[in-house]
Amino acid sequence: MDCIFCKIIAGDIPSTKVYEDEQVYAFRDINPQAPTHILVIPKAHIESVNAVSPENSGVVAHIFEVIPQIAKAEGLTGGYRVVSNCGADAGQTVFHLHFHILGGKELALEMA
Ligand code: AMP
Ligand code: ZN
């Protein structure tokens, strides 16, 4: 499968890892939009939020347990934003489910 995030998980494309366990991988975004910009992804290939189902939603719950641990380790004591772009209108460019963690500054309030 031609998925850059699957290749990152496999180690075929280099990345700066910040967290890994059996189900989840997290790494620094190559084009950071904030002082801290991390992507958290399931190791299983899920295309987007639209592809979350009763069969695979456990990993999404796990991701949301891991996110606060990463934020704490990154020192994001002032808060942070979690974003998942789903589909073309949202600007999704990589079709492997991912959650952006953005922080390290006061973020703009515009959501759209
Ligand atoms: P999205 O636009 O929500 O699909 O986000 C995709 C994100 O992946 C963007 O923020 C890109 O900067 C990031 N990205 C793409 N390729 C890489 C890569 N090889 N390593 C790290 N981040 C990447
Ligand atoms: Zn993938």
mmCIF file of N, CA and C and ligand atoms in Angstrom:
data_model
loop_
_atom_site.group_PDB
_atom_site.id
_atom_site.type_symbol
_atom_site.label_atom_id
_atom_site.label_comp_id
_atom_site.label_asym_id
_atom_site.label_seq_id
_atom_site.Cartn_x
_atom_site.Cartn_y
_atom_site.Cartn_z
ATOM 1 N N MET A 1 0.845 -1.201 0.000
ATOM 2 C CA MET A 1 0.000 0.000 0.000
ATOM 3 C C MET A 1 0.880 1.250 0.000
ATOM 4 N N ASP A 2 0.479 2.221 -0.792
ATOM 5 C CA ASP A 2 1.292 3.414 -0.956
ATOM 6 C C ASP A 2 0.858 4.486 0.042
ATOM 7 N N CYS A 3 1.184 4.248 1.310
ATOM 8 C CA CYS A 3 0.783 5.184 2.360
ATOM 9 C C CYS A 3 2.029 5.648 3.098
ATOM 10 N N ILE A 4 2.273 6.972 3.088
ATOM 11 C CA ILE A 4 3.535 7.435 3.697
ATOM 12 C C ILE A 4 3.559 7.184 5.199
ATOM 13 N N PHE A 5 2.401 7.227 5.863
ATOM 14 C CA PHE A 5 2.435 6.992 7.305
ATOM 15 C C PHE A 5 2.650 5.514 7.618
ATOM 16 N N CYS A 6 2.123 4.608 6.800
ATOM 17 C CA CYS A 6 2.460 3.187 6.976
ATOM 18 C C CYS A 6 3.963 2.975 6.775
ATOM 19 N N LYS A 7 4.548 3.707 5.823
ATOM 20 C CA LYS A 7 5.995 3.586 5.589
ATOM 21 C C LYS A 7 6.789 4.151 6.761
ATOM 22 N N ILE A 8 6.282 5.210 7.375
ATOM 23 C CA ILE A 8 6.941 5.763 8.567
ATOM 24 C C ILE A 8 6.900 4.739 9.703
ATOM 25 N N ILE A 9 5.743 4.108 9.918
ATOM 26 C CA ILE A 9 5.617 3.085 10.966
ATOM 27 C C ILE A 9 6.592 1.934 10.705
ATOM 28 N N ALA A 10 6.716 1.552 9.426
ATOM 29 C CA ALA A 10 7.604 0.438 9.058
ATOM 30 C C ALA A 10 9.078 0.828 9.129
ATOM 31 N N GLY A 11 9.369 2.133 9.262
ATOM 32 C CA GLY A 11 10.746 2.599 9.305
ATOM 33 C C GLY A 11 11.345 2.817 7.925
ATOM 34 N N ASP A 12 10.535 2.732 6.891
ATOM 35 C CA ASP A 12 11.033 2.925 5.528
ATOM 36 C C ASP A 12 11.200 4.401 5.178
ATOM 37 N N ILE A 13 10.469 5.263 5.890
ATOM 38 C CA ILE A 13 10.649 6.711 5.769
ATOM 39 C C ILE A 13 11.037 7.201 7.162
ATOM 40 N N PRO A 14 12.110 8.012 7.276
ATOM 41 C CA PRO A 14 12.544 8.450 8.608
ATOM 42 C C PRO A 14 11.556 9.411 9.254
ATOM 43 N N SER A 15 11.521 9.382 10.572
ATOM 44 C CA SER A 15 10.677 10.317 11.316
ATOM 45 C C SER A 15 11.306 10.540 12.679
ATOM 46 N N THR A 16 10.875 11.609 13.328
ATOM 47 C CA THR A 16 11.350 11.893 14.686
ATOM 48 C C THR A 16 10.295 11.398 15.657
ATOM 49 N N LYS A 17 10.551 10.207 16.210
ATOM 50 C CA LYS A 17 9.579 9.555 17.095
ATOM 51 C C LYS A 17 9.496 10.264 18.438
ATOM 52 N N VAL A 18 8.294 10.471 18.924
ATOM 53 C CA VAL A 18 8.135 10.988 20.287
ATOM 54 C C VAL A 18 7.445 9.973 21.196
ATOM 55 N N TYR A 19 6.758 8.983 20.609
ATOM 56 C CA TYR A 19 6.068 7.964 21.427
ATOM 57 C C TYR A 19 5.762 6.772 20.533
ATOM 58 N N GLU A 20 5.832 5.583 21.141
ATOM 59 C CA GLU A 20 5.421 4.377 20.410
ATOM 60 C C GLU A 20 4.963 3.322 21.394
ATOM 61 N N ASP A 21 3.895 2.624 21.058
ATOM 62 C CA ASP A 21 3.533 1.402 21.766
ATOM 63 C C ASP A 21 2.986 0.412 20.742
ATOM 64 N N GLU A 22 2.344 -0.652 21.207
ATOM 65 C CA GLU A 22 1.892 -1.698 20.276
ATOM 66 C C GLU A 22 0.899 -1.186 19.238
ATOM 67 N N GLN A 23 0.104 -0.207 19.630
ATOM 68 C CA GLN A 23 -0.998 0.232 18.760
ATOM 69 C C GLN A 23 -0.787 1.578 18.099
ATOM 70 N N VAL A 24 0.128 2.382 18.658
ATOM 71 C CA VAL A 24 0.186 3.810 18.323
ATOM 72 C C VAL A 24 1.621 4.242 18.050
ATOM 73 N N TYR A 25 1.771 5.203 17.125
ATOM 74 C CA TYR A 25 3.067 5.818 16.846
ATOM 75 C C TYR A 25 2.848 7.333 16.805
ATOM 76 N N ALA A 26 3.785 8.076 17.366
ATOM 77 C CA ALA A 26 3.694 9.540 17.332
ATOM 78 C C ALA A 26 5.051 10.110 16.944
ATOM 79 N N PHE A 27 5.009 11.157 16.119
ATOM 80 C CA PHE A 27 6.245 11.726 15.571
ATOM 81 C C PHE A 27 6.025 13.201 15.259
ATOM 82 N N ARG A 28 7.133 13.920 15.061
ATOM 83 C CA ARG A 28 7.042 15.367 14.815
ATOM 84 C C ARG A 28 6.629 15.638 13.365
ATOM 85 N N ASP A 29 5.694 16.584 13.209
ATOM 86 C CA ASP A 29 5.276 16.986 11.864
ATOM 87 C C ASP A 29 6.455 17.625 11.144
ATOM 88 N N ILE A 30 6.624 17.265 9.879
ATOM 89 C CA ILE A 30 7.756 17.746 9.085
ATOM 90 C C ILE A 30 7.610 19.236 8.756
ATOM 91 N N ASN A 31 6.412 19.769 8.853
ATOM 92 C CA ASN A 31 6.133 21.165 8.497
ATOM 93 C C ASN A 31 5.348 21.813 9.640
ATOM 94 N N PRO A 32 6.035 22.045 10.775
ATOM 95 C CA PRO A 32 5.298 22.425 11.994
ATOM 96 C C PRO A 32 4.552 23.751 11.875
ATOM 97 N N GLN A 33 3.306 23.743 12.366
ATOM 98 C CA GLN A 33 2.455 24.936 12.365
ATOM 99 C C GLN A 33 2.418 25.603 13.735
ATOM 100 N N ALA A 34 3.161 25.067 14.676
ATOM 101 C CA ALA A 34 3.243 25.621 16.036
ATOM 102 C C ALA A 34 4.564 25.136 16.620
ATOM 103 N N PRO A 35 5.040 25.754 17.719
ATOM 104 C CA PRO A 35 6.318 25.322 18.296
ATOM 105 C C PRO A 35 6.356 23.815 18.588
ATOM 106 N N THR A 36 5.235 23.272 19.063
ATOM 107 C CA THR A 36 5.105 21.815 19.185
ATOM 108 C C THR A 36 4.021 21.367 18.208
ATOM 109 N N HIS A 37 4.373 20.468 17.301
ATOM 110 C CA HIS A 37 3.408 19.940 16.323
ATOM 111 C C HIS A 37 3.740 18.466 16.115
ATOM 112 N N ILE A 38 2.908 17.639 16.709
ATOM 113 C CA ILE A 38 3.127 16.186 16.720
ATOM 114 C C ILE A 38 1.932 15.525 16.051
ATOM 115 N N LEU A 39 2.185 14.436 15.341
ATOM 116 C CA LEU A 39 1.122 13.630 14.733
ATOM 117 C C LEU A 39 1.044 12.306 15.483
ATOM 118 N N VAL A 40 -0.160 11.920 15.877
ATOM 119 C CA VAL A 40 -0.381 10.645 16.558
ATOM 120 C C VAL A 40 -1.210 9.776 15.635
ATOM 121 N N ILE A 41 -0.713 8.575 15.344
ATOM 122 C CA ILE A 41 -1.380 7.718 14.355
ATOM 123 C C ILE A 41 -1.533 6.296 14.890
ATOM 124 N N PRO A 42 -2.617 5.623 14.466
ATOM 125 C CA PRO A 42 -2.728 4.193 14.765
ATOM 126 C C PRO A 42 -1.767 3.422 13.865
ATOM 127 N N LYS A 43 -1.203 2.334 14.379
ATOM 128 C CA LYS A 43 -0.332 1.508 13.520
ATOM 129 C C LYS A 43 -1.152 0.808 12.444
ATOM 130 N N ALA A 44 -2.399 0.485 12.762
ATOM 131 C CA ALA A 44 -3.282 -0.081 11.747
ATOM 132 C C ALA A 44 -3.693 1.033 10.784
ATOM 133 N N HIS A 45 -3.724 0.708 9.506
ATOM 134 C CA HIS A 45 -4.122 1.720 8.519
ATOM 135 C C HIS A 45 -5.629 1.944 8.567
ATOM 136 N N ILE A 46 -6.020 3.150 8.959
ATOM 137 C CA ILE A 46 -7.418 3.604 8.936
ATOM 138 C C ILE A 46 -7.386 4.885 8.118
ATOM 139 N N GLU A 47 -8.257 5.015 7.130
ATOM 140 C CA GLU A 47 -8.134 6.137 6.175
ATOM 141 C C GLU A 47 -8.358 7.509 6.797
ATOM 142 N N SER A 48 -9.385 7.603 7.618
ATOM 143 C CA SER A 48 -9.753 8.914 8.157
ATOM 144 C C SER A 48 -10.776 8.699 9.264
ATOM 145 N N VAL A 49 -11.250 9.783 9.841
ATOM 146 C CA VAL A 49 -12.324 9.681 10.845
ATOM 147 C C VAL A 49 -13.526 8.937 10.258
ATOM 148 N N ASN A 50 -13.779 9.120 8.966
ATOM 149 C CA ASN A 50 -14.922 8.453 8.329
ATOM 150 C C ASN A 50 -14.803 6.931 8.353
ATOM 151 N N ALA A 51 -13.614 6.415 8.522
ATOM 152 C CA ALA A 51 -13.405 4.964 8.497
ATOM 153 C C ALA A 51 -13.335 4.367 9.903
ATOM 154 N N VAL A 52 -13.605 5.168 10.924
ATOM 155 C CA VAL A 52 -13.649 4.642 12.294
ATOM 156 C C VAL A 52 -14.957 3.862 12.462
ATOM 157 N N SER A 53 -14.848 2.667 13.036
ATOM 158 C CA SER A 53 -15.994 1.750 13.132
ATOM 159 C C SER A 53 -15.954 1.047 14.489
ATOM 160 N N PRO A 54 -17.021 0.314 14.833
ATOM 161 C CA PRO A 54 -16.988 -0.440 16.090
ATOM 162 C C PRO A 54 -15.808 -1.419 16.158
ATOM 163 N N GLU A 55 -15.350 -1.879 15.010
ATOM 164 C CA GLU A 55 -14.248 -2.851 14.980
ATOM 165 C C GLU A 55 -12.897 -2.211 15.282
ATOM 166 N N ASN A 56 -12.721 -0.931 14.933
ATOM 167 C CA ASN A 56 -11.381 -0.344 15.085
ATOM 168 C C ASN A 56 -11.338 0.863 16.031
ATOM 169 N N SER A 57 -12.447 1.203 16.663
ATOM 170 C CA SER A 57 -12.471 2.435 17.460
ATOM 171 C C SER A 57 -11.685 2.321 18.762
ATOM 172 N N GLY A 58 -11.322 1.098 19.158
ATOM 173 C CA GLY A 58 -10.528 0.954 20.389
ATOM 174 C C GLY A 58 -9.212 1.700 20.314
ATOM 175 N N VAL A 59 -8.596 1.690 19.141
ATOM 176 C CA VAL A 59 -7.309 2.372 19.015
ATOM 177 C C VAL A 59 -7.498 3.887 19.106
ATOM 178 N N VAL A 60 -8.655 4.371 18.687
ATOM 179 C CA VAL A 60 -8.915 5.810 18.789
ATOM 180 C C VAL A 60 -9.036 6.204 20.264
ATOM 181 N N ALA A 61 -9.735 5.382 21.032
ATOM 182 C CA ALA A 61 -9.811 5.636 22.475
ATOM 183 C C ALA A 61 -8.415 5.615 23.082
ATOM 184 N N HIS A 62 -7.610 4.651 22.657
ATOM 185 C CA HIS A 62 -6.240 4.553 23.188
ATOM 186 C C HIS A 62 -5.429 5.794 22.814
ATOM 187 N N ILE A 63 -5.586 6.271 21.589
ATOM 188 C CA ILE A 63 -4.876 7.488 21.172
ATOM 189 C C ILE A 63 -5.212 8.646 22.116
ATOM 190 N N PHE A 64 -6.487 8.726 22.516
ATOM 191 C CA PHE A 64 -6.872 9.833 23.396
ATOM 192 C C PHE A 64 -6.435 9.614 24.840
ATOM 193 N N GLU A 65 -5.979 8.418 25.182
ATOM 194 C CA GLU A 65 -5.304 8.223 26.472
ATOM 195 C C GLU A 65 -3.840 8.621 26.370
ATOM 196 N N VAL A 66 -3.267 8.397 25.192
ATOM 197 C CA VAL A 66 -1.844 8.677 24.981
ATOM 198 C C VAL A 66 -1.594 10.176 24.800
ATOM 199 N N ILE A 67 -2.523 10.878 24.159
ATOM 200 C CA ILE A 67 -2.302 12.296 23.844
ATOM 201 C C ILE A 67 -1.936 13.115 25.098
ATOM 202 N N PRO A 68 -2.660 12.988 26.216
ATOM 203 C CA PRO A 68 -2.272 13.784 27.392
ATOM 204 C C PRO A 68 -0.891 13.427 27.928
ATOM 205 N N GLN A 69 -0.493 12.171 27.770
ATOM 206 C CA GLN A 69 0.863 11.777 28.197
ATOM 207 C C GLN A 69 1.910 12.470 27.342
ATOM 208 N N ILE A 70 1.678 12.503 26.034
ATOM 209 C CA ILE A 70 2.620 13.181 25.143
ATOM 210 C C ILE A 70 2.652 14.675 25.469
ATOM 211 N N ALA A 71 1.464 15.270 25.646
ATOM 212 C CA ALA A 71 1.403 16.713 25.943
ATOM 213 C C ALA A 71 2.170 17.033 27.220
ATOM 214 N N LYS A 72 2.038 16.166 28.214
ATOM 215 C CA LYS A 72 2.755 16.385 29.477
ATOM 216 C C LYS A 72 4.258 16.273 29.255
ATOM 217 N N ALA A 73 4.664 15.238 28.519
ATOM 218 C CA ALA A 73 6.098 15.039 28.256
ATOM 219 C C ALA A 73 6.680 16.198 27.453
ATOM 220 N N GLU A 74 5.859 16.826 26.623
ATOM 221 C CA GLU A 74 6.308 17.967 25.808
ATOM 222 C C GLU A 74 6.243 19.287 26.575
ATOM 223 N N GLY A 75 5.710 19.233 27.785
ATOM 224 C CA GLY A 75 5.639 20.446 28.605
ATOM 225 C C GLY A 75 4.548 21.409 28.193
ATOM 226 N N LEU A 76 3.477 20.879 27.615
ATOM 227 C CA LEU A 76 2.401 21.757 27.125
ATOM 228 C C LEU A 76 1.430 22.091 28.270
ATOM 229 N N THR A 77 1.981 22.713 29.299
ATOM 230 C CA THR A 77 1.188 22.979 30.506
ATOM 231 C C THR A 77 0.124 24.047 30.276
ATOM 232 N N GLY A 78 0.335 24.884 29.269
ATOM 233 C CA GLY A 78 -0.641 25.938 28.998
ATOM 234 C C GLY A 78 -1.813 25.488 28.150
ATOM 235 N N GLY A 79 -1.797 24.252 27.711
ATOM 236 C CA GLY A 79 -2.861 23.727 26.873
ATOM 237 C C GLY A 79 -2.364 23.415 25.470
ATOM 238 N N TYR A 80 -3.242 22.852 24.706
ATOM 239 C CA TYR A 80 -2.897 22.439 23.338
ATOM 240 C C TYR A 80 -4.174 22.141 22.578
ATOM 241 N N ARG A 81 -4.031 21.979 21.266
ATOM 242 C CA ARG A 81 -5.181 21.675 20.403
ATOM 243 C C ARG A 81 -4.964 20.309 19.758
ATOM 244 N N VAL A 82 -6.054 19.544 19.628
ATOM 245 C CA VAL A 82 -6.028 18.263 18.907
ATOM 246 C C VAL A 82 -6.926 18.412 17.685
ATOM 247 N N VAL A 83 -6.373 18.103 16.503
ATOM 248 C CA VAL A 83 -7.097 18.303 15.245
ATOM 249 C C VAL A 83 -6.986 17.047 14.389
ATOM 250 N N SER A 84 -8.086 16.655 13.760
ATOM 251 C CA SER A 84 -8.025 15.633 12.717
ATOM 252 C C SER A 84 -8.793 16.136 11.501
ATOM 253 N N ASN A 85 -8.085 16.329 10.398
ATOM 254 C CA ASN A 85 -8.719 16.761 9.159
ATOM 255 C C ASN A 85 -9.284 15.535 8.455
ATOM 256 N N CYS A 86 -10.561 15.612 8.077
ATOM 257 C CA CYS A 86 -11.233 14.474 7.436
ATOM 258 C C CYS A 86 -11.731 14.900 6.062
ATOM 259 N N GLY A 87 -11.047 14.404 5.031
ATOM 260 C CA GLY A 87 -11.506 14.631 3.666
ATOM 261 C C GLY A 87 -11.006 15.934 3.060
ATOM 262 N N ALA A 88 -11.346 16.113 1.792
ATOM 263 C CA ALA A 88 -10.784 17.186 0.971
ATOM 264 C C ALA A 88 -11.118 18.573 1.510
ATOM 265 N N ASP A 89 -12.362 18.807 1.893
ATOM 266 C CA ASP A 89 -12.744 20.152 2.341
ATOM 267 C C ASP A 89 -11.972 20.566 3.597
ATOM 268 N N ALA A 90 -11.574 19.595 4.394
ATOM 269 C CA ALA A 90 -10.811 19.899 5.613
ATOM 270 C C ALA A 90 -9.316 19.986 5.345
ATOM 271 N N GLY A 91 -8.918 19.665 4.111
ATOM 272 C CA GLY A 91 -7.496 19.731 3.771
ATOM 273 C C GLY A 91 -6.714 18.502 4.149
ATOM 274 N N GLN A 92 -7.392 17.351 4.303
ATOM 275 C CA GLN A 92 -6.637 16.124 4.593
ATOM 276 C C GLN A 92 -5.752 15.788 3.405
ATOM 277 N N THR A 93 -4.464 15.643 3.670
ATOM 278 C CA THR A 93 -3.509 15.343 2.589
ATOM 279 C C THR A 93 -2.934 13.940 2.706
ATOM 280 N N VAL A 94 -2.940 13.380 3.903
ATOM 281 C CA VAL A 94 -2.444 12.008 4.099
ATOM 282 C C VAL A 94 -3.619 11.170 4.583
ATOM 283 N N PHE A 95 -3.953 10.130 3.806
ATOM 284 C CA PHE A 95 -5.169 9.364 4.097
ATOM 285 C C PHE A 95 -4.868 8.149 4.961
ATOM 286 N N HIS A 96 -4.229 8.449 6.082
ATOM 287 C CA HIS A 96 -4.024 7.514 7.195
ATOM 288 C C HIS A 96 -4.394 8.345 8.415
ATOM 289 N N LEU A 97 -5.401 7.895 9.150
ATOM 290 C CA LEU A 97 -5.932 8.657 10.291
ATOM 291 C C LEU A 97 -4.798 9.218 11.149
ATOM 292 N N HIS A 98 -4.880 10.500 11.451
ATOM 293 C CA HIS A 98 -3.873 11.107 12.324
ATOM 294 C C HIS A 98 -4.490 12.252 13.103
ATOM 295 N N PHE A 99 -3.958 12.431 14.299
ATOM 296 C CA PHE A 99 -4.379 13.514 15.171
ATOM 297 C C PHE A 99 -3.195 14.440 15.364
ATOM 298 N N HIS A 100 -3.386 15.707 14.986
ATOM 299 C CA HIS A 100 -2.359 16.718 15.206
ATOM 300 C C HIS A 100 -2.445 17.179 16.662
ATOM 301 N N ILE A 101 -1.306 17.245 17.338
ATOM 302 C CA ILE A 101 -1.211 17.940 18.630
ATOM 303 C C ILE A 101 -0.451 19.229 18.358
ATOM 304 N N LEU A 102 -1.102 20.356 18.635
ATOM 305 C CA LEU A 102 -0.519 21.671 18.369
ATOM 306 C C LEU A 102 -0.443 22.451 19.669
ATOM 307 N N GLY A 103 0.721 23.007 19.953
ATOM 308 C CA GLY A 103 0.846 23.778 21.180
ATOM 309 C C GLY A 103 2.172 24.502 21.266
ATOM 310 N N GLY A 104 2.429 25.063 22.435
ATOM 311 C CA GLY A 104 3.667 25.786 22.656
ATOM 312 C C GLY A 104 3.542 27.270 22.396
ATOM 313 N N LYS A 105 2.346 27.711 22.031
ATOM 314 C CA LYS A 105 2.062 29.142 21.900
ATOM 315 C C LYS A 105 0.545 29.314 22.052
ATOM 316 N N GLU A 106 0.111 30.565 22.173
ATOM 317 C CA GLU A 106 -1.330 30.823 22.184
ATOM 318 C C GLU A 106 -1.830 30.672 20.759
ATOM 319 N N LEU A 107 -2.740 29.730 20.535
ATOM 320 C CA LEU A 107 -3.176 29.403 19.178
ATOM 321 C C LEU A 107 -4.301 30.333 18.751
ATOM 322 N N ALA A 108 -4.354 30.628 17.450
ATOM 323 C CA ALA A 108 -5.450 31.444 16.915
ATOM 324 C C ALA A 108 -6.775 30.716 17.140
ATOM 325 N N LEU A 109 -7.837 31.492 17.310
ATOM 326 C CA LEU A 109 -9.133 30.910 17.650
ATOM 327 C C LEU A 109 -9.910 30.431 16.425
ATOM 328 N N GLU A 110 -9.548 30.917 15.237
ATOM 329 C CA GLU A 110 -10.328 30.542 14.049
ATOM 330 C C GLU A 110 -10.280 29.033 13.855
ATOM 331 N N MET A 111 -11.423 28.415 13.664
ATOM 332 C CA MET A 111 -11.477 26.982 13.411
ATOM 333 C C MET A 111 -11.798 26.709 11.945
ATOM 334 N N ALA A 112 -12.152 27.719 11.188
ATOM 335 C CA ALA A 112 -12.513 27.507 9.786
ATOM 336 C C ALA A 112 -12.224 28.763 8.986
HETATM 337 P P1 AMP B 1 -3.290 16.614 7.003
HETATM 338 O O1 AMP B 1 -3.170 17.818 6.108
HETATM 339 O O2 AMP B 1 -4.217 16.802 8.159
HETATM 340 O O3 AMP B 1 -3.585 15.354 6.206
HETATM 341 O O4 AMP B 1 -1.880 16.454 7.693
HETATM 342 C C1 AMP B 1 -0.816 15.768 7.134
HETATM 343 C C2 AMP B 1 0.403 16.243 7.877
HETATM 344 O O5 AMP B 1 1.455 15.317 7.634
HETATM 345 C C3 AMP B 1 0.891 17.621 7.455
HETATM 346 O O6 AMP B 1 0.898 18.488 8.588
HETATM 347 C C4 AMP B 1 2.308 17.333 6.926
HETATM 348 O O7 AMP B 1 3.220 18.362 7.251
HETATM 349 C C5 AMP B 1 2.656 16.035 7.626
HETATM 350 N N1 AMP B 1 3.633 15.205 6.951
HETATM 351 C C6 AMP B 1 3.615 14.799 5.648
HETATM 352 N N2 AMP B 1 4.673 14.006 5.398
HETATM 353 C C7 AMP B 1 5.369 13.898 6.557
HETATM 354 C C8 AMP B 1 6.567 13.214 6.942
HETATM 355 N N3 AMP B 1 7.276 12.473 6.077
HETATM 356 N N4 AMP B 1 6.981 13.346 8.230
HETATM 357 C C9 AMP B 1 6.292 14.097 9.108
HETATM 358 N N5 AMP B 1 5.156 14.743 8.812
HETATM 359 C C10 AMP B 1 4.698 14.657 7.552
HETATM 360 ZN ZN ZN B 2 -1.338 3.927 6.222
#
